[in-house]
């Protein structure tokens, strides 16, 4: 049994003037205990999918099974067993209550006993070391600390499955890292399934066991991050020019004609050079740089998740040439 | 639904109601400026009632010509303030909560839980009523003392009765407005308009008995419509306690109590049924809730 199974789900938003098809027959399966990532550009349907699966939004067509239960027939039971962390939800706490009081309020909405709540709080304190967030009024916490309370709220009632929609959006790297660490440590320790959407590739790469890429309301790729990256056959040389150096059109023209070099793209003091054979190309490019009196910093990399994202979601940029 | 399920749902609803009230009371305790504003507002209102009471008390001509006693005048003003304050509370508190929770995104976090929506929406009405009472009762007792009516159980009892009847009769309509807020984001102007119409029909400005005098057919229809609403009986009983036997109520007083309570329960039941439909509608359309 899957933690989440989505079959041919469609969602159309209707207004007086027009109809917008947000999901166009989407299929997805998430295994129990997985941290599963959903990637996609703005408007791809990620939030719509998360809201449908967490009972906040109705679907137009298709089937959704959450923890083996039908989303329409067993809505209330599903709500008892799932957690939800909404997008931009940092303000969704009660500002004048402390972090602990906020969690306590929501524990009542899940009908948790006082003992269970205190036990869960203890668990959170073990995983999230900054304990002051529990005792201060939320209005006095930083954005990252508020978000930590919201994330804990999603895990509060010990749900089997948690939906997390862009949990580190707008946070600084340190706060984002803390949130990610909390989610990963807590979910793995407790064996929870987490479905997370994000625009931050490194976040998905760090957290997720598998990733689905959604584009225009459909899943266009699903696999482990590593497998997805392996499938994008990219070998790339990146040349960082020093501030005193410029890549002349003649230099670029010469590099393009080198054996194994597929293309040269210039942006913000960098030259990105997709190649077919990195070792051959590296030597040839170094030689060309010396000829033009350029002393560059050259790095070599294979495909990143961003390249995977671009491959599926931006048809104009095809690094595989 | 089994007995255990009913018991579970009831206990869970009571917890949510209790926690919602606790949340609002903690909030106001920490919002000092709002607390002071609230207190001042209440003092001004009761001070005005006291002044009116004293003026009429010292005017023997008014008393002899109208036959209205000073105590009744006092009840009129104090009761009026109570009625206005607590009908506003019952009518607007749930809607205010929904609007605030939509604005901050809290409603999503609440609606993804299995909690009782009705209990969640009712909690601000009760917490606001408790807060109002916390300020209203001490200030009211002070004014009663100055007026010399402290030992007059009739005055205090009548005012408290009006408070209670107002809250009971308005609870369902507060829920209806909260539902409108779930469906439509900027509903305030429409809600105020609807509330004025509703208050007119229930006899806030002109007694329901006088509708016929405005127009024979229309007045009669309006009167029958008014008799469906609990708030009509609230106003009618208020006038009865103000004027005593001089005033003829729509129905015998005991029957008005029965009608008020029964129709209040019916409307709360209707609100309960409608809320599920409203939530489904919001889910389909992705309206204000989203």
Coordinates of C-alpha atoms in Angstrom, one line a residue:
Chain A
X1 CA 0.0 0.0 0.0
X2 CA 1.3 3.4 -0.9
X3 CA 1.2 6.4 1.5
X4 CA -0.2 8.4 -1.4
X5 CA -1.7 7.2 -4.7
X6 CA -2.9 9.7 -7.3
X7 CA -4.6 8.4 -10.5
X8 CA -5.5 10.7 -13.4
X9 CA -6.3 13.6 -11.2
X10 CA -7.6 16.7 -12.9
X11 CA -8.4 20.1 -11.4
X12 CA -10.1 22.9 -13.2
X13 CA -10.6 26.3 -11.6
X14 CA -13.7 27.9 -13.0
X15 CA -14.5 31.6 -12.9
X16 CA -17.0 33.6 -14.9
X17 CA -14.6 34.6 -17.5
X18 CA -12.4 31.5 -18.0
X19 CA -11.5 28.0 -17.0
X20 CA -7.9 27.2 -15.9
X21 CA -6.8 23.6 -16.0
X22 CA -4.3 23.3 -13.2
X23 CA -3.9 19.5 -13.2
X24 CA -4.3 17.5 -16.4
X25 CA -4.6 13.9 -15.4
X26 CA -1.8 13.6 -12.9
X27 CA -0.5 10.2 -11.7
X28 CA 1.8 9.7 -8.7
X29 CA 2.7 7.1 -6.1
X30 CA 4.6 7.8 -2.9
X31 CA 5.9 4.9 -0.8
X32 CA 5.5 4.8 3.0
X33 CA 8.5 6.3 4.9
X34 CA 9.8 8.2 1.9
X35 CA 10.7 11.9 1.8
X36 CA 9.3 12.7 -1.6
X37 CA 10.0 15.9 -3.5
X38 CA 7.8 17.7 -6.0
X39 CA 9.6 20.1 -8.3
X40 CA 8.1 22.3 -10.9
X41 CA 8.0 25.9 -12.1
X42 CA 5.5 28.4 -10.8
X43 CA 2.0 27.5 -11.9
X44 CA 2.9 23.9 -12.6
X45 CA 0.2 22.6 -10.1
X46 CA 2.4 21.7 -7.1
X47 CA 0.3 23.6 -4.5
X48 CA -3.0 22.5 -6.1
X49 CA -1.9 18.9 -5.9
X50 CA -0.8 19.3 -2.2
X51 CA -4.0 21.0 -1.3
X52 CA -6.1 18.3 -3.0
X53 CA -4.2 15.5 -1.2
X54 CA -4.5 17.3 2.1
X55 CA -8.3 17.7 1.8
X56 CA -8.2 21.5 1.4
X57 CA -9.3 21.5 -2.2
X58 CA -11.6 19.3 -4.3
X59 CA -10.5 17.6 -7.5
X60 CA -12.5 17.8 -10.7
X61 CA -11.7 14.2 -11.7
X62 CA -9.5 11.2 -10.9
X63 CA -8.8 9.2 -7.7
X64 CA -6.7 10.1 -4.7
X65 CA -5.9 7.5 -2.0
X66 CA -4.2 8.8 1.2
X67 CA -2.8 6.1 3.5
X68 CA -5.1 3.6 1.8
X69 CA -8.2 5.8 2.3
X70 CA -10.3 7.4 -0.4
X71 CA -10.0 11.2 -0.2
X72 CA -13.7 11.8 -0.6
X73 CA -15.2 9.0 1.4
X74 CA -12.9 9.1 4.4
X75 CA -12.0 12.8 4.6
X76 CA -12.3 13.1 8.4
X77 CA -10.2 10.0 9.1
X78 CA -7.5 11.2 6.7
X79 CA -7.4 14.6 8.4
X80 CA -6.6 12.8 11.7
X81 CA -3.6 11.1 10.1
X82 CA -2.0 13.8 7.9
X83 CA -0.1 16.9 8.7
X84 CA 0.0 20.0 6.6
X85 CA 2.5 22.9 6.3
X86 CA 1.2 25.5 4.0
X87 CA 3.1 27.9 1.7
X88 CA 3.8 31.3 3.3
X89 CA 2.5 30.0 6.5
X90 CA 4.9 31.8 8.8
X91 CA 2.2 34.3 9.8
X92 CA -0.4 31.6 10.3
X93 CA 0.4 31.3 14.0
X94 CA -1.3 33.3 16.7
X95 CA 1.2 36.2 17.2
X96 CA 0.4 36.9 20.9
X97 CA 0.7 33.3 22.0
X98 CA 4.0 31.7 22.7
X99 CA 5.3 28.9 20.4
X100 CA 4.3 26.3 23.0
X101 CA 0.8 27.9 23.4
X102 CA 0.3 27.8 19.6
X103 CA 1.2 24.2 19.5
X104 CA -1.0 23.5 22.5
X105 CA -4.0 25.2 20.8
X106 CA -3.6 23.0 17.7
X107 CA -3.2 19.9 19.9
X108 CA -6.7 20.6 21.0
X109 CA -7.9 20.8 17.4
X110 CA -6.5 17.2 17.0
X111 CA -8.0 16.3 20.3
X112 CA -4.7 15.3 21.8
X113 CA -4.4 14.7 25.5
X114 CA -2.3 17.0 27.6
X115 CA 0.2 14.1 28.3
X116 CA 0.5 13.3 24.6
X117 CA 1.1 17.0 23.8
X118 CA 3.8 17.3 26.4
X119 CA 5.5 14.2 25.2
X120 CA 5.5 15.4 21.6
X121 CA 6.9 18.8 22.8
X122 CA 9.7 16.9 24.5
X123 CA 10.4 15.1 21.2
X124 CA 10.5 18.4 19.3
X125 CA 13.0 19.8 21.8
X126 CA 15.3 16.8 21.3
X127 CA 15.3 17.5 17.5
X128 CA 15.3 21.3 17.5
X129 CA 17.9 22.7 19.8
X130 CA 16.8 26.3 20.0
X131 CA 14.3 26.0 22.9
X132 CA 13.5 29.7 23.3
X133 CA 11.0 29.5 20.4
X134 CA 8.7 27.6 22.7
X135 CA 8.6 30.2 25.4
X136 CA 8.6 33.5 23.5
X137 CA 5.5 35.1 22.0
X138 CA 5.5 34.3 18.3
X139 CA 5.5 37.9 17.4
X140 CA 8.9 38.2 19.0
X141 CA 10.5 35.4 17.0
X142 CA 12.4 35.7 13.7
X143 CA 10.9 34.4 10.4
X144 CA 12.9 31.2 10.6
X145 CA 11.8 30.6 14.2
X146 CA 8.2 31.2 13.3
X147 CA 8.5 28.8 10.5
X148 CA 10.0 26.2 12.8
X149 CA 6.8 26.4 14.9
X150 CA 4.6 26.0 11.8
X151 CA 6.7 23.0 10.7
X152 CA 6.3 21.4 14.2
X153 CA 2.6 22.1 14.0
X154 CA 2.5 19.9 10.9
X155 CA 4.1 17.0 12.8
X156 CA 2.3 17.7 16.1
X157 CA -0.2 15.0 16.2
X158 CA 2.2 12.3 15.1
X159 CA 0.8 12.1 11.6
X160 CA 1.8 9.2 9.3
X161 CA 2.0 11.6 6.3
X162 CA 3.0 15.2 6.2
X163 CA 2.5 17.6 3.2
X164 CA 5.0 20.5 3.2
X165 CA 4.6 23.2 0.7
X166 CA 7.8 25.2 0.2
X167 CA 8.8 25.1 3.8
X168 CA 11.9 27.3 3.5
X169 CA 10.6 29.9 1.1
X170 CA 11.9 33.3 2.0
X171 CA 14.2 32.1 4.8
X172 CA 17.9 32.9 5.1
X173 CA 20.3 29.9 4.4
X174 CA 20.9 29.2 8.1
X175 CA 17.2 29.2 9.1
X176 CA 16.4 27.1 6.0
X177 CA 19.1 24.6 6.9
X178 CA 17.7 24.3 10.5
X179 CA 14.2 23.7 9.1
X180 CA 15.5 21.1 6.7
X181 CA 17.6 19.3 9.3
X182 CA 14.6 19.2 11.6
X183 CA 12.3 17.8 8.9
X184 CA 14.8 15.2 7.8
X185 CA 15.9 14.1 11.3
X186 CA 12.4 14.0 12.7
X187 CA 10.8 12.2 9.7
X188 CA 13.6 9.6 9.4
X189 CA 13.6 8.9 13.2
X190 CA 9.9 8.4 13.3
X191 CA 9.5 6.7 9.9
X192 CA 7.1 9.4 8.6
X193 CA 6.3 10.0 5.0
X194 CA 6.8 13.6 3.9
X195 CA 5.8 15.1 0.6
X196 CA 7.6 18.3 0.0
X197 CA 7.4 20.9 -2.7
X198 CA 10.2 23.3 -3.3
X199 CA 11.8 25.6 -5.8
X200 CA 15.2 25.1 -4.1
X201 CA 17.0 22.3 -5.8
X202 CA 19.6 21.8 -3.1
X203 CA 16.7 21.4 -0.6
X204 CA 15.2 18.6 -2.7
X205 CA 18.5 17.0 -3.3
X206 CA 19.4 17.1 0.4
X207 CA 16.0 15.9 1.7
X208 CA 14.3 13.7 -0.8
X209 CA 14.6 10.0 -1.5
X210 CA 12.6 10.4 -4.7
X211 CA 11.5 13.4 -6.8
X212 CA 8.7 14.0 -9.2
X213 CA 8.9 16.9 -11.7
X214 CA 5.6 18.5 -12.5
X215 CA 5.1 20.6 -15.6
X216 CA 1.9 22.0 -16.9
X217 CA -0.3 19.9 -14.6
X218 CA 1.4 16.5 -15.3
X219 CA 4.2 14.5 -13.9
X220 CA 7.0 14.5 -16.5
X221 CA 9.7 12.6 -14.5
X222 CA 9.9 10.6 -11.3
X223 CA 13.0 9.0 -9.8
X224 CA 15.7 9.4 -7.2
X225 CA 17.6 12.7 -7.5
X226 CA 20.8 10.8 -8.5
X227 CA 19.1 8.8 -11.2
X228 CA 17.4 11.9 -12.6
X229 CA 20.7 13.7 -12.8
X230 CA 22.4 10.7 -14.3
X231 CA 19.8 10.6 -17.0
X232 CA 20.6 14.1 -18.0
X233 CA 23.9 13.4 -19.8
X234 CA 25.7 16.7 -19.1
X235 CA 29.4 17.3 -18.8
X236 CA 30.1 20.9 -18.3
X237 CA 33.2 23.0 -18.1
X238 CA 32.7 26.3 -16.3
X239 CA 35.3 29.0 -16.8
X240 CA 35.3 31.9 -14.3
X241 CA 37.0 34.9 -15.9
X242 CA 39.1 37.2 -13.7
X243 CA 37.8 40.8 -13.5
X244 CA 40.7 42.0 -15.7
X245 CA 39.9 39.4 -18.4
X246 CA 37.3 39.3 -21.2
X247 CA 36.2 36.6 -23.5
X248 CA 36.5 38.1 -27.0
X249 CA 34.2 36.9 -29.8
X250 CA 37.3 35.5 -31.5
X251 CA 38.1 33.4 -28.4
X252 CA 34.6 32.1 -28.2
X253 CA 34.6 31.3 -31.9
X254 CA 37.8 29.3 -31.5
X255 CA 36.5 27.4 -28.4
X256 CA 33.3 26.4 -30.2
X257 CA 35.3 24.8 -33.0
X258 CA 37.3 22.6 -30.6
X259 CA 36.8 18.8 -30.6
X260 CA 34.3 17.6 -27.9
X261 CA 32.9 21.1 -27.3
X262 CA 29.2 21.3 -27.9
X263 CA 28.4 25.0 -27.2
X264 CA 29.6 28.1 -25.4
X265 CA 27.3 30.1 -23.2
X266 CA 28.4 33.4 -21.7
X267 CA 26.8 34.8 -18.5
X268 CA 27.9 37.1 -15.7
X269 CA 31.7 36.5 -16.0
X270 CA 31.3 32.8 -16.6
X271 CA 31.6 30.7 -19.7
X272 CA 29.5 27.5 -19.6
X273 CA 30.8 24.9 -22.0
X274 CA 28.8 21.7 -22.5
X275 CA 31.2 19.0 -23.7
X276 CA 31.0 15.4 -25.0
X277 CA 34.3 14.2 -23.6
X278 CA 35.5 16.2 -20.6
X279 CA 39.1 15.1 -20.5
X280 CA 39.7 15.9 -24.1
X281 CA 37.8 19.2 -23.9
X282 CA 39.6 20.3 -20.7
X283 CA 43.0 20.1 -22.3
X284 CA 41.9 21.8 -25.5
X285 CA 40.2 24.6 -23.7
X286 CA 43.2 25.2 -21.4
X287 CA 45.4 25.4 -24.5
X288 CA 43.1 27.9 -26.1
X289 CA 43.0 30.1 -22.9
X290 CA 46.8 30.2 -22.9
X291 CA 46.8 31.2 -26.5
X292 CA 44.5 34.2 -25.8
X293 CA 46.4 35.1 -22.6
X294 CA 43.5 34.1 -20.3
X295 CA 44.3 32.7 -16.9
X296 CA 41.0 31.2 -15.9
X297 CA 39.6 29.2 -13.0
X298 CA 38.1 26.1 -14.7
X299 CA 35.8 23.7 -13.0
X300 CA 34.1 20.6 -14.3
X301 CA 30.7 19.3 -13.2
X302 CA 28.1 16.8 -14.3
X303 CA 24.3 17.4 -14.3
X304 CA 22.7 19.0 -11.2
X305 CA 19.0 18.9 -10.3
X306 CA 18.7 22.4 -11.8
X307 CA 19.8 21.0 -15.1
X308 CA 17.1 18.2 -14.7
X309 CA 14.6 20.9 -13.9
X310 CA 15.6 22.9 -16.9
X311 CA 15.5 19.9 -19.2
X312 CA 11.9 19.1 -18.3
X313 CA 10.5 22.5 -17.6
X314 CA 12.2 24.9 -19.9
X315 CA 12.1 23.5 -23.4
X316 CA 14.1 26.4 -24.7
X317 CA 17.2 25.6 -22.7
X318 CA 18.4 22.2 -23.6
X319 CA 21.9 21.6 -22.3
X320 CA 22.1 18.2 -24.0
X321 CA 22.2 20.1 -27.3
Chain B
X1 CA -23.0 7.3 14.3
X2 CA -22.4 5.3 17.4
X3 CA -22.8 6.7 21.0
X4 CA -19.0 6.6 21.4
X5 CA -18.6 8.7 18.2
X6 CA -21.1 11.2 19.4
X7 CA -19.4 11.4 22.8
X8 CA -16.0 11.8 21.1
X9 CA -17.3 14.5 18.8
X10 CA -19.0 16.4 21.7
X11 CA -15.9 16.2 23.9
X12 CA -13.6 17.2 21.1
X13 CA -15.9 20.2 20.2
X14 CA -16.0 21.3 23.8
X15 CA -12.2 21.2 23.9
X16 CA -11.9 23.3 20.8
X17 CA -14.5 25.7 22.1
X18 CA -12.6 26.0 25.4
X19 CA -9.2 26.4 23.8
X20 CA -10.6 29.0 21.4
X21 CA -11.9 31.0 24.3
X22 CA -8.6 30.5 26.2
X23 CA -6.7 31.8 23.1
X24 CA -8.7 34.9 22.8
X25 CA -8.5 35.7 26.5
X26 CA -4.7 35.3 26.5
X27 CA -4.6 37.5 23.5
X28 CA -6.5 40.3 25.0
X29 CA -4.6 40.1 28.3
X30 CA -1.3 40.6 26.3
X31 CA -2.8 43.3 24.0
X32 CA -2.9 46.1 26.7
X33 CA -3.9 48.9 24.4
X34 CA -6.9 47.0 23.1
X35 CA -7.8 46.1 26.6
X36 CA -7.8 49.8 27.7
X37 CA -9.8 50.8 24.6
X38 CA -12.4 48.2 25.3
X39 CA -12.7 49.3 29.0
X40 CA -13.0 53.0 28.1
X41 CA -15.7 52.3 25.5
X42 CA -17.8 50.4 28.0
X43 CA -17.3 53.1 30.7
X44 CA -18.4 55.8 28.2
X45 CA -21.5 53.9 27.3
X46 CA -22.5 53.2 30.8
X47 CA -21.7 56.7 31.9
X48 CA -24.1 58.0 29.3
X49 CA -26.8 55.7 30.5
X50 CA -26.2 56.9 34.0
X51 CA -26.5 60.6 33.0
X52 CA -29.7 59.9 31.1
X53 CA -31.1 58.0 34.1
X54 CA -30.2 60.8 36.5
X55 CA -31.6 63.5 34.3
X56 CA -35.0 61.8 34.0
X57 CA -34.9 60.9 37.7
X58 CA -34.7 64.5 38.6
X59 CA -37.4 65.6 36.3
X60 CA -40.7 65.0 38.1
X61 CA -42.7 66.5 35.2
X62 CA -41.4 63.8 32.8
X63 CA -42.1 61.1 35.3
X64 CA -45.6 62.3 36.1
X65 CA -46.5 62.9 32.4
X66 CA -45.3 59.6 31.0
X67 CA -45.8 57.4 34.0
X68 CA -42.4 55.8 33.2
X69 CA -40.3 55.2 36.3
X70 CA -36.7 56.2 36.6
X71 CA -35.7 52.6 37.0
X72 CA -37.4 51.7 33.7
X73 CA -35.5 54.5 32.0
X74 CA -32.3 53.2 33.5
X75 CA -33.1 49.7 32.3
X76 CA -33.9 51.1 28.8
X77 CA -30.5 52.7 28.4
X78 CA -28.4 50.1 30.1
X79 CA -30.3 47.3 28.4
X80 CA -29.9 49.1 25.1
X81 CA -26.2 49.3 25.5
X82 CA -26.1 45.6 26.5
X83 CA -28.3 44.6 23.5
X84 CA -26.2 46.6 21.1
X85 CA -22.9 45.4 22.5
X86 CA -23.7 41.7 22.7
X87 CA -25.6 41.6 19.4
X88 CA -22.5 43.0 17.7
X89 CA -20.4 40.4 19.5
X90 CA -22.6 37.5 18.5
X91 CA -23.0 38.8 14.9
X92 CA -19.5 39.9 14.1
X93 CA -17.1 37.9 16.2
X94 CA -17.1 34.6 14.1
X95 CA -16.8 36.6 10.9
X96 CA -13.9 38.6 12.4
X97 CA -12.2 35.4 13.3
X98 CA -12.7 33.9 9.8
X99 CA -11.4 37.1 8.1
X100 CA -8.4 37.3 10.3
X101 CA -7.6 33.6 9.9
X102 CA -7.9 33.9 6.1
X103 CA -5.7 36.9 6.0
X104 CA -2.9 35.2 8.0
X105 CA -3.4 31.8 6.5
X106 CA -4.5 30.2 9.8
X107 CA -7.8 29.0 8.4
X108 CA -6.1 26.6 6.1
X109 CA -4.2 25.1 9.1
X110 CA -7.4 24.8 11.0
X111 CA -9.5 23.4 8.2
X112 CA -6.9 20.7 7.5
X113 CA -7.6 19.3 11.0
X114 CA -10.6 17.1 11.9
X115 CA -11.8 19.7 14.4
X116 CA -15.5 20.8 14.6
X117 CA -15.8 23.9 12.5
X118 CA -18.9 25.1 14.4
X119 CA -17.0 24.9 17.7
X120 CA -14.1 26.8 16.2
X121 CA -16.4 29.5 14.9
X122 CA -18.4 29.8 18.1
X123 CA -15.4 30.2 20.3
X124 CA -14.8 33.9 19.5
X125 CA -18.5 34.7 20.2
X126 CA -18.2 33.2 23.7
X127 CA -14.8 34.6 24.4
X128 CA -15.9 38.1 23.2
X129 CA -19.0 37.8 25.3
X130 CA -17.0 36.8 28.4
X131 CA -14.7 39.8 27.8
X132 CA -17.6 42.1 27.4
X133 CA -19.2 40.8 30.6
X134 CA -15.9 41.1 32.5
X135 CA -16.0 44.8 31.7
X136 CA -19.7 45.3 31.6
X137 CA -20.6 43.8 35.0
X138 CA -18.1 45.8 37.2
X139 CA -18.8 49.0 35.4
X140 CA -22.5 48.3 35.5
X141 CA -22.4 47.7 39.3
X142 CA -20.6 51.0 39.8
X143 CA -23.3 52.8 37.9
X144 CA -26.0 51.0 39.7
X145 CA -24.4 52.0 43.0
X146 CA -24.3 55.7 42.0
X147 CA -27.8 55.5 40.7
X148 CA -28.9 53.9 44.0
X149 CA -30.2 50.7 42.4
X150 CA -27.6 48.4 43.6
X151 CA -30.0 46.3 45.6
X152 CA -32.6 46.4 42.8
X153 CA -32.5 42.8 41.5
X154 CA -35.0 43.7 38.8
X155 CA -32.7 46.1 37.1
X156 CA -29.6 43.8 37.2
X157 CA -31.6 40.7 36.4
X158 CA -33.3 42.3 33.4
X159 CA -30.1 43.6 31.9
X160 CA -28.4 40.2 32.3
X161 CA -31.4 38.5 30.8
X162 CA -31.2 40.8 27.8
X163 CA -27.5 40.0 27.4
X164 CA -28.3 36.3 27.5
X165 CA -31.2 36.4 25.1
X166 CA -29.3 38.6 22.7
X167 CA -26.4 36.1 22.5
X168 CA -28.7 33.1 22.1
X169 CA -30.8 34.7 19.4
X170 CA -27.8 36.0 17.4
X171 CA -25.4 33.1 17.5
X172 CA -26.7 31.4 14.3
X173 CA -26.6 34.6 12.3
X174 CA -23.0 35.2 13.4
X175 CA -22.2 31.8 11.9
X176 CA -24.0 32.7 8.7
X177 CA -21.9 35.8 8.3
X178 CA -18.8 33.7 9.0
X179 CA -19.8 31.4 6.2
X180 CA -20.2 34.3 3.9
X181 CA -16.7 35.4 4.8
X182 CA -15.4 31.9 3.9
X183 CA -16.9 32.2 0.5
X184 CA -16.2 35.8 -0.3
X185 CA -13.1 37.6 0.8
X186 CA -14.4 41.2 1.1
X187 CA -17.8 40.6 2.4
X188 CA -17.9 43.3 5.1
X189 CA -20.0 45.9 3.3
X190 CA -22.6 43.3 2.2
X191 CA -22.7 41.8 5.6
X192 CA -23.4 45.2 7.2
X193 CA -26.1 45.9 4.7
X194 CA -27.7 42.5 5.4
X195 CA -27.4 43.0 9.1
X196 CA -29.3 46.3 8.9
X197 CA -32.1 44.8 6.9
X198 CA -32.2 41.9 9.3
X199 CA -32.3 44.2 12.3
X200 CA -35.1 46.2 10.7
X201 CA -37.2 43.1 10.0
X202 CA -36.7 41.9 13.6
X203 CA -38.0 45.2 14.9
X204 CA -34.8 47.0 16.0
X205 CA -36.0 50.3 14.7
X206 CA -39.8 49.9 14.5
X207 CA -41.7 47.3 16.6
X208 CA -42.9 44.4 14.5
X209 CA -46.4 45.1 15.6
X210 CA -46.2 48.5 13.9
X211 CA -45.3 47.1 10.5
X212 CA -49.0 46.9 9.5
X213 CA -49.3 50.6 10.1
X214 CA -46.6 51.2 7.5
X215 CA -48.3 49.1 4.8
X216 CA -51.2 46.6 5.2
X217 CA -50.0 43.8 2.9
X218 CA -46.3 44.3 3.0
X219 CA -46.4 44.9 6.8
X220 CA -48.3 41.7 7.4
X221 CA -45.8 39.7 5.3
X222 CA -42.9 41.3 7.0
X223 CA -44.4 40.6 10.4
X224 CA -44.7 36.9 9.6
X225 CA -41.2 36.8 8.3
X226 CA -40.0 38.5 11.5
X227 CA -41.7 35.9 13.6
X228 CA -39.3 33.2 12.1
X229 CA -36.3 34.9 13.7
X230 CA -35.3 34.6 17.4
X231 CA -33.9 38.1 17.4
X232 CA -37.5 39.4 17.0
X233 CA -38.5 37.9 20.3
X234 CA -35.3 39.3 21.9
X235 CA -36.4 42.9 20.9
X236 CA -40.0 42.2 21.9
X237 CA -39.0 41.0 25.3
X238 CA -36.7 43.9 25.8
X239 CA -39.5 46.3 25.1
X240 CA -41.8 44.4 27.4
X241 CA -39.3 44.7 30.3
X242 CA -38.8 48.3 29.5
X243 CA -42.5 49.4 29.4
X244 CA -44.0 46.7 31.5
X245 CA -47.7 45.9 31.0
X246 CA -48.2 49.0 28.9
X247 CA -46.5 47.2 26.0
X248 CA -48.3 44.3 24.2
X249 CA -46.0 41.6 23.1
X250 CA -46.4 39.6 19.8
X251 CA -47.2 36.4 21.8
X252 CA -47.6 35.7 25.5
X253 CA -44.2 36.2 27.2
X254 CA -43.7 32.5 28.1
X255 CA -44.4 31.6 24.5
X256 CA -41.9 34.2 23.2
X257 CA -39.2 32.5 25.4
X258 CA -40.0 29.2 23.9
X259 CA -40.0 30.5 20.4
X260 CA -36.7 32.3 21.0
X261 CA -34.9 29.2 22.2
X262 CA -36.5 26.8 19.7
X263 CA -35.9 29.1 16.7
X264 CA -32.3 29.8 17.9
X265 CA -31.6 26.0 18.0
X266 CA -33.2 25.6 14.6
X267 CA -31.0 28.3 13.0
X268 CA -27.9 26.9 14.7
X269 CA -28.8 23.5 13.2
X270 CA -29.3 25.1 9.8
X271 CA -25.9 26.8 10.2
X272 CA -24.4 23.4 11.0
X273 CA -25.8 21.9 7.8
X274 CA -24.9 24.8 5.7
X275 CA -21.3 25.0 7.0
X276 CA -20.5 21.6 5.4
X277 CA -21.9 22.8 2.1
X278 CA -20.0 26.1 2.3
X279 CA -16.8 24.2 3.0
X280 CA -17.4 22.0 0.0
X281 CA -18.2 25.0 -2.2
X282 CA -15.0 26.7 -1.0
X283 CA -13.1 23.5 -1.7
X284 CA -14.4 23.2 -5.3
X285 CA -14.0 26.8 -6.3
X286 CA -10.8 27.7 -4.3
X287 CA -12.5 30.9 -3.0
X288 CA -11.6 32.9 0.1
X289 CA -10.5 30.0 2.1
X290 CA -7.7 29.4 -0.4

